[in-house]
mmCIF file of C-alpha atoms in Angstrom:
data_model
loop_
_atom_site.group_PDB
_atom_site.id
_atom_site.type_symbol
_atom_site.label_atom_id
_atom_site.label_comp_id
_atom_site.label_asym_id
_atom_site.label_seq_id
_atom_site.Cartn_x
_atom_site.Cartn_y
_atom_site.Cartn_z
ATOM 1 C CA MET A 1 20.085 28.067 -0.742
ATOM 2 C CA ILE A 2 20.492 24.368 0.068
ATOM 3 C CA PHE A 3 17.853 22.745 2.273
ATOM 4 C CA THR A 4 18.664 19.661 4.353
ATOM 5 C CA THR A 5 17.375 17.591 7.245
ATOM 6 C CA ALA A 6 19.681 15.977 9.780
ATOM 7 C CA PHE A 7 19.885 12.202 10.021
ATOM 8 C CA TYR A 8 17.772 10.557 12.679
ATOM 9 C CA LEU A 9 19.833 8.354 14.984
ATOM 10 C CA TRP A 10 19.368 4.616 14.626
ATOM 11 C CA ASP A 11 20.542 1.540 16.475
ATOM 12 C CA ARG A 12 23.409 0.278 14.329
ATOM 13 C CA MET A 13 23.442 -3.031 16.172
ATOM 14 C CA THR A 14 19.985 -3.986 14.907
ATOM 15 C CA LEU A 15 20.147 -2.902 11.257
ATOM 16 C CA ASP A 16 23.662 -3.506 9.994
ATOM 17 C CA CYS A 17 22.923 -6.032 7.245
ATOM 18 C CA PHE A 18 20.844 -6.059 4.092
ATOM 19 C CA LYS A 19 19.204 -9.428 4.630
ATOM 20 C CA PRO A 20 15.904 -10.822 5.945
ATOM 21 C CA HIS A 21 15.472 -10.732 9.713
ATOM 22 C CA PRO A 22 14.707 -14.159 11.239
ATOM 23 C CA ASP A 23 11.269 -12.887 12.363
ATOM 24 C CA ALA A 24 10.272 -11.634 8.903
ATOM 25 C CA GLN A 25 7.266 -13.246 7.220
ATOM 26 C CA PHE A 26 5.974 -12.564 3.707
ATOM 27 C CA ILE A 27 2.332 -13.526 3.125
ATOM 28 C CA ASP A 28 1.509 -13.728 -0.580
ATOM 29 C CA LEU A 29 -2.220 -13.393 -1.253
ATOM 30 C CA SER A 30 -1.921 -12.493 -4.938
ATOM 31 C CA PRO A 31 -4.097 -14.647 -7.255
ATOM 32 C CA ASN A 32 -1.186 -16.611 -8.743
ATOM 33 C CA GLY A 33 0.955 -16.610 -5.602
ATOM 34 C CA CYS A 34 4.139 -15.687 -7.459
ATOM 35 C CA GLN A 35 5.193 -12.669 -5.383
ATOM 36 C CA ALA A 36 6.794 -14.727 -2.609
ATOM 37 C CA THR A 37 8.800 -16.698 -5.177
ATOM 38 C CA LEU A 38 10.021 -13.444 -6.667
ATOM 39 C CA LEU A 39 11.183 -12.160 -3.297
ATOM 40 C CA ASP A 40 12.896 -15.445 -2.387
ATOM 41 C CA SER A 41 14.699 -15.460 -5.727
ATOM 42 C CA PHE A 42 15.975 -11.946 -5.124
ATOM 43 C CA TRP A 43 17.551 -12.881 -1.815
ATOM 44 C CA GLY A 44 18.918 -16.136 -3.217
ATOM 45 C CA ILE A 45 20.694 -14.417 -6.101
ATOM 46 C CA LEU A 46 22.031 -11.671 -3.837
ATOM 47 C CA PHE A 47 23.463 -14.154 -1.324
ATOM 48 C CA THR A 48 25.446 -15.945 -4.039
ATOM 49 C CA GLY A 49 27.331 -12.710 -4.695
ATOM 50 C CA GLN A 50 25.491 -11.978 -7.933
ATOM 51 C CA GLU A 51 23.483 -8.920 -8.914
ATOM 52 C CA PRO A 52 19.690 -9.479 -8.938
ATOM 53 C CA VAL A 53 17.610 -7.811 -11.663
ATOM 54 C CA ILE A 54 13.969 -7.341 -10.666
ATOM 55 C CA GLY A 55 11.193 -6.327 -13.017
ATOM 56 C CA LEU A 56 7.789 -7.232 -14.396
ATOM 57 C CA ASN A 57 9.058 -10.565 -15.714
ATOM 58 C CA GLY A 58 10.432 -11.699 -12.376
ATOM 59 C CA VAL A 59 13.965 -11.860 -10.999
ATOM 60 C CA ARG A 60 17.138 -13.067 -12.639
ATOM 61 C CA ALA A 61 20.865 -12.751 -12.108
ATOM 62 C CA GLY A 62 22.425 -9.854 -14.011
ATOM 63 C CA ASP A 63 24.995 -10.378 -16.714
ATOM 64 C CA THR A 64 27.444 -8.107 -14.892
ATOM 65 C CA PRO A 65 30.606 -9.503 -13.264
ATOM 66 C CA LEU A 66 30.161 -10.792 -9.731
ATOM 67 C CA ASP A 67 29.747 -7.638 -7.676
ATOM 68 C CA SER A 68 27.906 -8.213 -4.414
ATOM 69 C CA GLY A 69 26.143 -5.264 -2.872
ATOM 70 C CA PHE A 70 24.325 -4.097 -6.015
ATOM 71 C CA PHE A 71 20.920 -4.820 -7.529
ATOM 72 C CA GLN A 72 18.734 -3.489 -10.340
ATOM 73 C CA CYS A 73 15.077 -2.393 -10.503
ATOM 74 C CA GLU A 74 12.952 -1.426 -13.483
ATOM 75 C CA THR A 75 11.388 2.042 -13.500
ATOM 76 C CA GLY A 76 7.700 2.609 -14.158
ATOM 77 C CA GLY A 77 8.177 3.641 -17.795
ATOM 78 C CA THR A 78 5.148 5.972 -17.858
ATOM 79 C CA SER A 79 6.260 7.958 -20.890
ATOM 80 C CA GLY A 80 8.635 5.618 -22.671
ATOM 81 C CA GLN A 81 10.555 2.361 -22.461
ATOM 82 C CA PRO A 82 11.351 1.209 -18.907
ATOM 83 C CA LYS A 83 14.871 1.764 -17.648
ATOM 84 C CA ARG A 84 16.822 -0.328 -15.179
ATOM 85 C CA ILE A 85 18.148 1.439 -12.115
ATOM 86 C CA ARG A 86 21.390 0.088 -10.637
ATOM 87 C CA ARG A 87 21.904 0.884 -6.983
ATOM 88 C CA THR A 88 23.727 -0.364 -3.904
ATOM 89 C CA THR A 89 22.046 -2.344 -1.153
ATOM 90 C CA LYS A 90 23.507 0.248 1.234
ATOM 91 C CA SER A 91 21.417 3.003 -0.395
ATOM 92 C CA TRP A 92 18.208 1.206 0.631
ATOM 93 C CA LEU A 93 19.487 -0.014 3.982
ATOM 94 C CA THR A 94 20.240 3.582 4.957
ATOM 95 C CA SER A 95 16.643 4.724 4.351
ATOM 96 C CA ILE A 96 15.257 1.593 6.024
ATOM 97 C CA ARG A 97 17.169 2.552 9.157
ATOM 98 C CA VAL A 98 15.616 6.020 9.157
ATOM 99 C CA ILE A 99 12.043 4.823 8.527
ATOM 100 C CA SER A 100 12.172 2.004 11.073
ATOM 101 C CA GLN A 101 13.606 4.160 13.841
ATOM 102 C CA LYS A 102 11.542 7.289 13.314
ATOM 103 C CA TYR A 103 8.210 5.967 12.048
ATOM 104 C CA SER A 104 7.615 2.217 11.965
ATOM 105 C CA ASN A 105 9.545 0.869 14.964
ATOM 106 C CA SER A 106 6.320 -0.323 16.623
ATOM 107 C CA ALA A 107 4.750 -1.691 13.425
ATOM 108 C CA GLN A 108 3.668 -5.316 13.264
ATOM 109 C CA CYS A 109 2.488 -5.877 9.694
ATOM 110 C CA TYR A 110 3.087 -4.125 6.375
ATOM 111 C CA GLY A 111 0.575 -4.128 3.527
ATOM 112 C CA ILE A 112 1.379 -3.688 -0.167
ATOM 113 C CA LEU A 113 -1.097 -3.429 -3.019
ATOM 114 C CA GLY A 114 1.144 -3.687 -6.070
ATOM 115 C CA HIS A 115 3.274 -6.216 -7.928
ATOM 116 C CA LEU A 116 6.836 -6.554 -6.607
ATOM 117 C CA GLY A 117 8.093 -5.757 -10.100
ATOM 118 C CA HIS A 118 7.333 -2.136 -9.190
ATOM 119 C CA SER A 119 10.074 -0.581 -7.070
ATOM 120 C CA LEU A 120 7.693 1.008 -4.522
ATOM 121 C CA ALA A 121 6.048 -2.302 -3.626
ATOM 122 C CA PHE A 122 9.403 -4.077 -3.738
ATOM 123 C CA TYR A 123 11.010 -1.530 -1.430
ATOM 124 C CA ALA A 124 8.186 -1.940 1.105
ATOM 125 C CA ALA A 125 8.556 -5.731 1.032
ATOM 126 C CA VAL A 126 12.324 -5.489 1.503
ATOM 127 C CA GLU A 127 11.942 -2.974 4.332
ATOM 128 C CA ALA A 128 9.558 -5.302 6.160
ATOM 129 C CA GLN A 129 11.936 -8.235 5.641
ATOM 130 C CA VAL A 130 15.020 -6.391 6.877
ATOM 131 C CA ILE A 131 13.363 -5.096 10.062
ATOM 132 C CA GLY A 132 11.633 -8.405 10.786
ATOM 133 C CA LYS A 133 7.945 -7.645 10.229
ATOM 134 C CA ARG A 134 5.091 -9.496 8.590
ATOM 135 C CA CYS A 135 4.152 -8.262 5.130
ATOM 136 C CA VAL A 136 0.905 -9.000 3.284
ATOM 137 C CA CYS A 137 0.827 -8.653 -0.510
ATOM 138 C CA VAL A 138 -2.623 -8.427 -2.138
ATOM 139 C CA ALA A 139 -1.548 -7.483 -5.678
ATOM 140 C CA GLY A 140 -4.157 -8.393 -8.276
ATOM 141 C CA ARG A 141 -7.086 -8.598 -5.869
ATOM 142 C CA SER A 142 -10.189 -6.404 -6.035
ATOM 143 C CA PRO A 143 -10.216 -3.350 -3.726
ATOM 144 C CA LYS A 144 -12.801 -4.986 -1.452
ATOM 145 C CA GLU A 145 -10.740 -8.181 -1.201
ATOM 146 C CA GLN A 146 -7.598 -6.173 -0.529
ATOM 147 C CA ALA A 147 -9.210 -4.221 2.288
ATOM 148 C CA LYS A 148 -10.682 -7.362 3.862
ATOM 149 C CA GLU A 149 -7.317 -9.151 3.816
ATOM 150 C CA PHE A 150 -5.572 -6.128 5.331
ATOM 151 C CA ALA A 151 -8.154 -6.005 8.120
ATOM 152 C CA LYS A 152 -7.873 -9.749 8.754
ATOM 153 C CA ALA A 153 -4.063 -9.615 8.925
ATOM 154 C CA GLY A 154 -3.986 -6.536 11.167
ATOM 155 C CA VAL A 155 -1.959 -4.488 8.684
ATOM 156 C CA ASP A 156 -0.766 -1.295 10.377
ATOM 157 C CA VAL A 157 1.587 0.135 7.719
ATOM 158 C CA ILE A 158 0.671 0.568 4.042
ATOM 159 C CA TYR A 159 2.924 1.587 1.139
ATOM 160 C CA ALA A 160 0.995 2.582 -2.011
ATOM 161 C CA THR A 161 0.563 5.028 -4.873
ATOM 162 C CA PRO A 162 -2.246 7.623 -4.850
ATOM 163 C CA THR A 163 -4.146 5.689 -7.540
ATOM 164 C CA GLN A 164 -3.897 2.441 -5.581
ATOM 165 C CA MET A 165 -5.244 4.173 -2.480
ATOM 166 C CA ARG A 166 -8.086 5.829 -4.396
ATOM 167 C CA LEU A 167 -9.133 2.405 -5.640
ATOM 168 C CA LEU A 168 -8.782 0.876 -2.156
ATOM 169 C CA THR A 169 -11.138 3.504 -0.738
ATOM 170 C CA LYS A 170 -13.829 2.162 -3.077
ATOM 171 C CA SER A 171 -14.070 -0.840 -0.722
ATOM 172 C CA ARG A 172 -15.927 1.458 1.713
ATOM 173 C CA LEU A 173 -14.439 -0.477 4.638
ATOM 174 C CA ALA A 174 -12.630 0.945 7.664
ATOM 175 C CA LEU A 175 -9.069 -0.213 8.370
ATOM 176 C CA GLU A 176 -8.838 0.747 12.024
ATOM 177 C CA HIS A 177 -5.563 -1.120 12.670
ATOM 178 C CA VAL A 178 -3.619 1.003 10.188
ATOM 179 C CA ARG A 179 -1.333 3.548 11.856
ATOM 180 C CA LEU A 180 0.822 4.709 8.931
ATOM 181 C CA VAL A 181 0.109 5.134 5.220
ATOM 182 C CA PHE A 182 3.130 5.998 3.080
ATOM 183 C CA ILE A 183 2.018 7.342 -0.315
ATOM 184 C CA GLY A 184 4.460 7.891 -3.177
ATOM 185 C CA GLY A 185 4.745 7.526 -6.914
ATOM 186 C CA GLY A 186 2.406 10.429 -7.669
ATOM 187 C CA ARG A 187 0.879 13.552 -6.199
ATOM 188 C CA LEU A 188 -1.481 13.252 -3.242
ATOM 189 C CA ASP A 189 -4.382 15.654 -3.759
ATOM 190 C CA PRO A 190 -6.570 16.826 -0.828
ATOM 191 C CA GLU A 191 -9.572 14.751 -1.941
ATOM 192 C CA THR A 192 -7.525 11.543 -2.017
ATOM 193 C CA ARG A 193 -5.995 12.370 1.356
ATOM 194 C CA ALA A 194 -9.485 12.788 2.801
ATOM 195 C CA ARG A 195 -10.608 9.477 1.302
ATOM 196 C CA VAL A 196 -7.556 7.701 2.736
ATOM 197 C CA GLN A 197 -8.129 9.253 6.157
ATOM 198 C CA SER A 198 -11.724 7.988 6.075
ATOM 199 C CA LEU A 199 -10.513 4.505 5.115
ATOM 200 C CA ALA A 200 -7.847 4.485 7.847
ATOM 201 C CA PRO A 201 -9.214 6.830 10.538
ATOM 202 C CA ASN A 202 -6.399 6.140 13.023
ATOM 203 C CA ALA A 203 -3.539 6.526 10.548
ATOM 204 C CA GLN A 204 -0.984 9.214 9.857
ATOM 205 C CA VAL A 205 -1.046 9.787 6.110
ATOM 206 C CA MET A 206 2.499 10.530 4.934
ATOM 207 C CA GLN A 207 3.346 11.575 1.399
ATOM 208 C CA PHE A 208 6.878 11.106 0.157
ATOM 209 C CA TYR A 209 8.464 12.306 -3.049
ATOM 210 C CA GLY A 210 11.171 10.411 -4.844
ATOM 211 C CA ALA A 211 11.948 8.458 -7.982
ATOM 212 C CA GLY A 212 13.688 5.253 -8.931
ATOM 213 C CA GLU A 213 16.911 7.200 -9.388
ATOM 214 C CA THR A 214 16.688 9.211 -6.150
ATOM 215 C CA SER A 215 14.684 7.067 -3.720
ATOM 216 C CA PHE A 216 13.457 9.304 -0.868
ATOM 217 C CA VAL A 217 13.808 13.062 -1.432
ATOM 218 C CA THR A 218 11.096 14.606 0.780
ATOM 219 C CA LEU A 219 8.500 13.481 3.289
ATOM 220 C CA ALA A 220 5.289 15.327 4.153
ATOM 221 C CA GLU A 221 3.763 14.769 7.560
ATOM 222 C CA PRO A 222 0.168 15.825 8.372
ATOM 223 C CA HIS A 223 1.228 19.287 9.587
ATOM 224 C CA HIS A 224 2.921 20.232 6.316
ATOM 225 C CA ASP A 225 1.275 22.332 3.602
ATOM 226 C CA PRO A 226 -0.961 19.860 1.697
ATOM 227 C CA ALA A 227 0.077 21.438 -1.607
ATOM 228 C CA SER A 228 3.707 20.546 -0.920
ATOM 229 C CA VAL A 229 5.516 17.205 -0.862
ATOM 230 C CA GLY A 230 7.026 18.058 2.506
ATOM 231 C CA VAL A 231 10.564 18.796 3.585
ATOM 232 C CA ALA A 232 13.879 17.090 2.891
ATOM 233 C CA PHE A 233 13.997 13.462 4.034
ATOM 234 C CA PRO A 234 16.692 12.935 6.702
ATOM 235 C CA GLY A 235 20.125 12.991 5.092
ATOM 236 C CA VAL A 236 18.948 14.721 1.884
ATOM 237 C CA ASP A 237 20.223 18.053 0.560
ATOM 238 C CA ILE A 238 17.995 19.923 -1.930
ATOM 239 C CA ASP A 239 18.998 22.782 -4.197
ATOM 240 C CA ILE A 240 16.781 24.698 -6.653
ATOM 241 C CA ARG A 241 18.842 25.974 -9.582
ATOM 242 C CA ASN A 242 18.131 28.331 -12.481
ATOM 243 C CA ALA A 243 14.906 29.518 -10.858
ATOM 244 C CA ASN A 244 12.517 31.798 -12.741
ATOM 245 C CA SER A 245 10.737 34.849 -11.330
ATOM 246 C CA ASP A 246 8.245 32.574 -9.535
ATOM 247 C CA GLY A 247 11.043 30.687 -7.792
ATOM 248 C CA ILE A 248 10.495 27.566 -9.926
ATOM 249 C CA GLY A 249 13.702 25.929 -11.042
ATOM 250 C CA GLU A 250 15.524 22.648 -11.506
ATOM 251 C CA LEU A 251 15.511 20.324 -8.508
ATOM 252 C CA TRP A 252 18.957 18.965 -7.605
ATOM 253 C CA VAL A 253 19.471 16.373 -4.886
ATOM 254 C CA ARG A 254 22.414 15.063 -2.893
ATOM 255 C CA SER A 255 21.926 12.106 -0.562
ATOM 256 C CA PRO A 256 23.110 8.597 0.385
ATOM 257 C CA TYR A 257 20.000 7.124 -1.292
ATOM 258 C CA LEU A 258 20.860 7.979 -4.913
ATOM 259 C CA PHE A 259 21.242 5.323 -7.595
ATOM 260 C CA SER A 260 24.613 4.447 -9.109
ATOM 261 C CA GLU A 261 23.837 4.349 -12.835
ATOM 262 C CA TYR A 262 21.429 3.099 -15.492
ATOM 263 C CA ALA A 263 22.016 -0.570 -16.246
ATOM 264 C CA LEU A 264 19.635 -0.294 -19.212
ATOM 265 C CA GLY A 265 18.307 2.745 -21.044
ATOM 266 C CA GLN A 266 18.931 6.384 -20.288
ATOM 267 C CA SER A 267 17.166 9.711 -19.763
ATOM 268 C CA SER A 268 18.117 13.063 -21.224
ATOM 269 C CA ASP A 269 16.692 14.705 -18.069
ATOM 270 C CA THR A 270 19.086 12.862 -15.751
ATOM 271 C CA CYS A 271 22.331 14.658 -15.045
ATOM 272 C CA TRP A 272 25.098 14.328 -12.443
ATOM 273 C CA GLN A 273 27.261 17.211 -11.249
ATOM 274 C CA ASP A 274 29.809 15.939 -8.758
ATOM 275 C CA ASP A 275 27.646 14.180 -6.134
ATOM 276 C CA TRP A 276 24.481 16.137 -7.033
ATOM 277 C CA LEU A 277 21.763 14.631 -9.227
ATOM 278 C CA THR A 278 18.816 16.035 -11.175
ATOM 279 C CA ILE A 279 16.180 13.970 -12.998
ATOM 280 C CA GLY A 280 14.536 16.947 -14.670
ATOM 281 C CA GLU A 281 12.015 17.750 -11.940
ATOM 282 C CA LEU A 282 10.888 21.366 -11.564
ATOM 283 C CA GLY A 283 9.789 22.949 -8.317
ATOM 284 C CA LYS A 284 10.292 25.594 -5.670
ATOM 285 C CA ILE A 285 10.977 25.689 -1.925
ATOM 286 C CA ASP A 286 9.348 28.046 0.566
ATOM 287 C CA SER A 287 10.888 29.641 3.645
ATOM 288 C CA LEU A 288 9.959 26.581 5.739
ATOM 289 C CA GLY A 289 11.868 24.244 3.457
ATOM 290 C CA GLN A 290 8.718 22.744 1.947
ATOM 291 C CA LEU A 291 9.039 21.565 -1.645
ATOM 292 C CA PHE A 292 6.326 22.364 -4.207
ATOM 293 C CA LEU A 293 6.599 20.409 -7.462
ATOM 294 C CA SER A 294 5.660 21.718 -10.908
ATOM 295 C CA GLY A 295 6.378 18.513 -12.841
ATOM 296 C CA ARG A 296 9.008 16.914 -15.011
ATOM 297 C CA LYS A 297 10.595 19.019 -17.747
ATOM 298 C CA SER A 298 9.930 16.163 -20.158
ATOM 299 C CA ARG A 299 6.172 16.389 -19.558
ATOM 300 C CA VAL A 300 5.830 20.169 -19.841
ATOM 301 C CA PHE A 301 4.510 21.339 -23.229
ATOM 302 C CA THR A 302 3.307 24.526 -24.934
ATOM 303 C CA VAL A 303 -0.098 25.408 -26.390
ATOM 304 C CA ALA A 304 -0.249 28.724 -28.273
ATOM 305 C CA ASP A 305 2.812 30.021 -26.391
ATOM 306 C CA LYS A 306 1.275 29.068 -23.021
ATOM 307 C CA THR A 307 3.305 26.671 -20.846
ATOM 308 C CA ILE A 308 1.226 23.703 -19.719
ATOM 309 C CA TYR A 309 2.068 21.709 -16.602
ATOM 310 C CA PRO A 310 0.002 18.516 -17.073
ATOM 311 C CA GLU A 311 0.538 17.308 -13.516
ATOM 312 C CA ASP A 312 -1.155 20.452 -12.178
ATOM 313 C CA ILE A 313 -4.200 19.662 -14.329
ATOM 314 C CA GLU A 314 -4.190 16.052 -13.125
ATOM 315 C CA ASP A 315 -4.092 17.300 -9.531
ATOM 316 C CA TYR A 316 -7.229 19.349 -10.154
ATOM 317 C CA LEU A 317 -9.040 16.449 -11.822
ATOM 318 C CA ASN A 318 -8.046 13.859 -9.216
ATOM 319 C CA GLY A 319 -9.424 16.152 -6.538
ATOM 320 C CA HIS A 320 -13.000 15.258 -7.542
ATOM 321 C CA THR A 321 -14.769 12.298 -5.994
ATOM 322 C CA GLU A 322 -16.103 11.266 -9.416
ATOM 323 C CA ILE A 323 -12.581 10.762 -10.779
ATOM 324 C CA LEU A 324 -10.322 7.901 -9.681
ATOM 325 C CA ALA A 325 -7.403 8.752 -11.964
ATOM 326 C CA SER A 326 -6.554 11.054 -14.841
ATOM 327 C CA ALA A 327 -3.962 11.501 -17.551
ATOM 328 C CA VAL A 328 -3.190 14.698 -19.457
ATOM 329 C CA PHE A 329 -0.982 14.625 -22.536
ATOM 330 C CA PRO A 330 -0.288 16.648 -25.709
ATOM 331 C CA ILE A 331 -1.073 15.836 -29.325
ATOM 332 C CA LYS A 332 1.162 17.756 -31.724
ATOM 333 C CA ASP A 333 -0.427 20.600 -33.687
ATOM 334 C CA THR A 334 1.392 22.594 -36.369
ATOM 335 C CA LEU A 335 -0.365 25.879 -35.544
ATOM 336 C CA ARG A 336 -0.604 25.864 -31.742
ATOM 337 C CA GLY A 337 2.283 23.573 -30.893
ATOM 338 C CA ALA A 338 0.030 21.021 -29.217
ATOM 339 C CA ARG A 339 -3.553 20.218 -28.250
ATOM 340 C CA ILE A 340 -4.575 19.020 -24.803
ATOM 341 C CA TYR A 341 -6.062 15.531 -24.474
ATOM 342 C CA VAL A 342 -7.519 14.314 -21.166
ATOM 343 C CA ALA A 343 -8.327 10.739 -20.147
ATOM 344 C CA LEU A 344 -10.407 10.047 -17.039
ATOM 345 C CA CYS A 345 -10.936 6.905 -14.991
ATOM 346 C CA SER A 346 -14.354 6.979 -13.353
ATOM 347 C CA ASP A 347 -17.107 4.674 -12.198
ATOM 348 C CA GLN A 348 -19.636 7.398 -13.054
ATOM 349 C CA THR A 349 -21.917 6.942 -16.057
ATOM 350 C CA ASP A 350 -22.964 10.599 -16.212
ATOM 351 C CA ASP A 351 -20.742 12.141 -18.893
ATOM 352 C CA GLU A 352 -22.356 15.535 -18.391
ATOM 353 C CA ASN A 353 -21.020 15.708 -14.855
ATOM 354 C CA LEU A 354 -17.497 14.894 -16.056
ATOM 355 C CA LYS A 355 -17.845 17.532 -18.787
ATOM 356 C CA ARG A 356 -18.738 20.122 -16.151
ATOM 357 C CA ILE A 357 -15.536 19.317 -14.297
ATOM 358 C CA LEU A 358 -13.516 19.668 -17.487
ATOM 359 C CA SER A 359 -15.257 22.921 -18.433
ATOM 360 C CA VAL A 360 -13.700 24.637 -15.415
ATOM 361 C CA LEU A 361 -10.333 24.208 -17.124
ATOM 362 C CA LYS A 362 -11.577 26.430 -19.948
ATOM 363 C CA GLU A 363 -12.362 29.152 -17.422
ATOM 364 C CA ARG A 364 -8.703 28.893 -16.355
ATOM 365 C CA GLY A 365 -7.526 29.386 -19.933
ATOM 366 C CA LEU A 366 -6.839 25.701 -20.582
ATOM 367 C CA ILE A 367 -8.635 24.464 -23.690
ATOM 368 C CA VAL A 368 -9.097 20.690 -23.707
ATOM 369 C CA GLU A 369 -9.312 19.511 -27.313
ATOM 370 C CA ARG A 370 -10.667 16.006 -26.658
ATOM 371 C CA TRP A 371 -11.396 13.775 -23.696
ATOM 372 C CA ARG A 372 -12.325 10.188 -22.962
ATOM 373 C CA SER A 373 -13.753 8.332 -19.973
ATOM 374 C CA TYR A 374 -12.710 4.824 -18.937
ATOM 375 C CA GLY A 375 -14.291 2.496 -16.408
ATOM 376 C CA THR A 376 -12.079 1.089 -13.657
ATOM 377 C CA GLY A 377 -11.730 -2.213 -15.502
ATOM 378 C CA GLN A 378 -10.603 -0.579 -18.760
ATOM 379 C CA TRP A 379 -8.222 2.076 -17.431
ATOM 380 C CA PRO A 380 -4.736 1.635 -18.992
ATOM 381 C CA ILE A 381 -2.497 1.285 -15.947
ATOM 382 C CA LEU A 382 1.078 0.209 -15.356
ATOM 383 C CA VAL A 383 2.096 -2.210 -12.637
ATOM 384 C CA SER A 384 3.401 0.856 -10.778
ATOM 385 C CA GLY A 385 -0.183 2.115 -10.443
ATOM 386 C CA LYS A 386 0.485 5.038 -12.793
ATOM 387 C CA PRO A 387 -1.428 5.698 -16.030
ATOM 388 C CA ASP A 388 -0.029 4.067 -19.146
ATOM 389 C CA TYR A 389 0.462 7.232 -21.203
ATOM 390 C CA GLN A 390 1.865 5.328 -24.171
ATOM 391 C CA ALA A 391 -1.252 3.164 -24.401
ATOM 392 C CA LEU A 392 -3.479 6.242 -24.164
ATOM 393 C CA LEU A 393 -1.499 8.102 -26.805
ATOM 394 C CA ALA A 394 -1.849 5.146 -29.175
ATOM 395 C CA THR A 395 -5.665 5.470 -29.040
ATOM 396 C CA ALA A 396 -5.813 9.238 -29.625
ATOM 397 C CA SER A 397 -7.159 8.871 -33.181
ATOM 398 C CA GLU A 398 -10.080 6.642 -32.126
ATOM 399 C CA ASP A 399 -13.677 7.910 -32.255
ATOM 400 C CA ALA A 400 -14.106 7.302 -28.513
ATOM 401 C CA TRP A 401 -12.242 10.578 -27.867
ATOM 402 C CA GLN A 402 -14.923 13.259 -27.655
ATOM 403 C CA LYS A 403 -14.705 16.917 -28.568
ATOM 404 C CA LEU A 404 -15.340 19.023 -25.456
#
């Protein structure tokens, strides 16, 4: 069965061009002040008919033939080398129309926490520019500084990852002006949702699921099942294929928001079939059309013939107030296939308390071989706000990893 959501009507007269609105204002409060330059360079390259390439090292013109209407963004690269996503400006303009008409038409000021080299932060900045809103970027600031600047600017819409929001809640301030919080780039657990709601008591907390290749796939509003990532975003068709007895199968998507191709790198999980795309995500859909994710095929591993979904374990761990972020990954083992390693980001100094949280996994039949705790200043994190799994894996032989 294919699940879809009808397009929301928009005013074509107001959003017919992928360019900054005359009223748009980008306020760069990052320590080095380079985010505004990055955004200006993007528009400048695009307007010359060239193809901008945006990533951690800034913006440059692509080496492709002049082909206006395309641009490239780097992916997060959580489990390998970053890839470059090539997409049309129309693919983003279409989603901007939906968001601005249905959710943010009365917004005054956007707030972004991350570097514009990450596609989530960059998308939010572009959305604000196209619809003519102010946008405040506080990338690189401490959580307390970020919250204070958002309050001072009257930010009422925030785009962020779950990890970024968990860190922002450590400011212990109240952002009463905020009306919408869009959270993507990772799973939103109930504990994080509660923390965000406390930080922004007047806000609707909306979780969306998508990837660099797909852009928006689903959107979860407050009334949706908190264990789900919501229902199909307007204009998206979803199909679950090759499902097992539990209804979990491959997630295939068809929509006007999909990327065109990889400009750099590739993924064995990514596959096109006509106008349908899969990126190797597994999940199931209930009778209400709500999507429940099980994780990427590339992250699933086996321990003693038991299938391990690391993202489910991370959900459990992130649901504790003592834990700000977590990362679960396998270390190869000739006898059992793999051993489970767990890294935690916490500002707690009581290891015994963290061990108690991990011990519950054993009761669920999940044996953690070794674990390690990091402080917030030492946590290996990508600019996307996601854990740097490659950096963690490289330290797995160090003595700091404790036997549980």
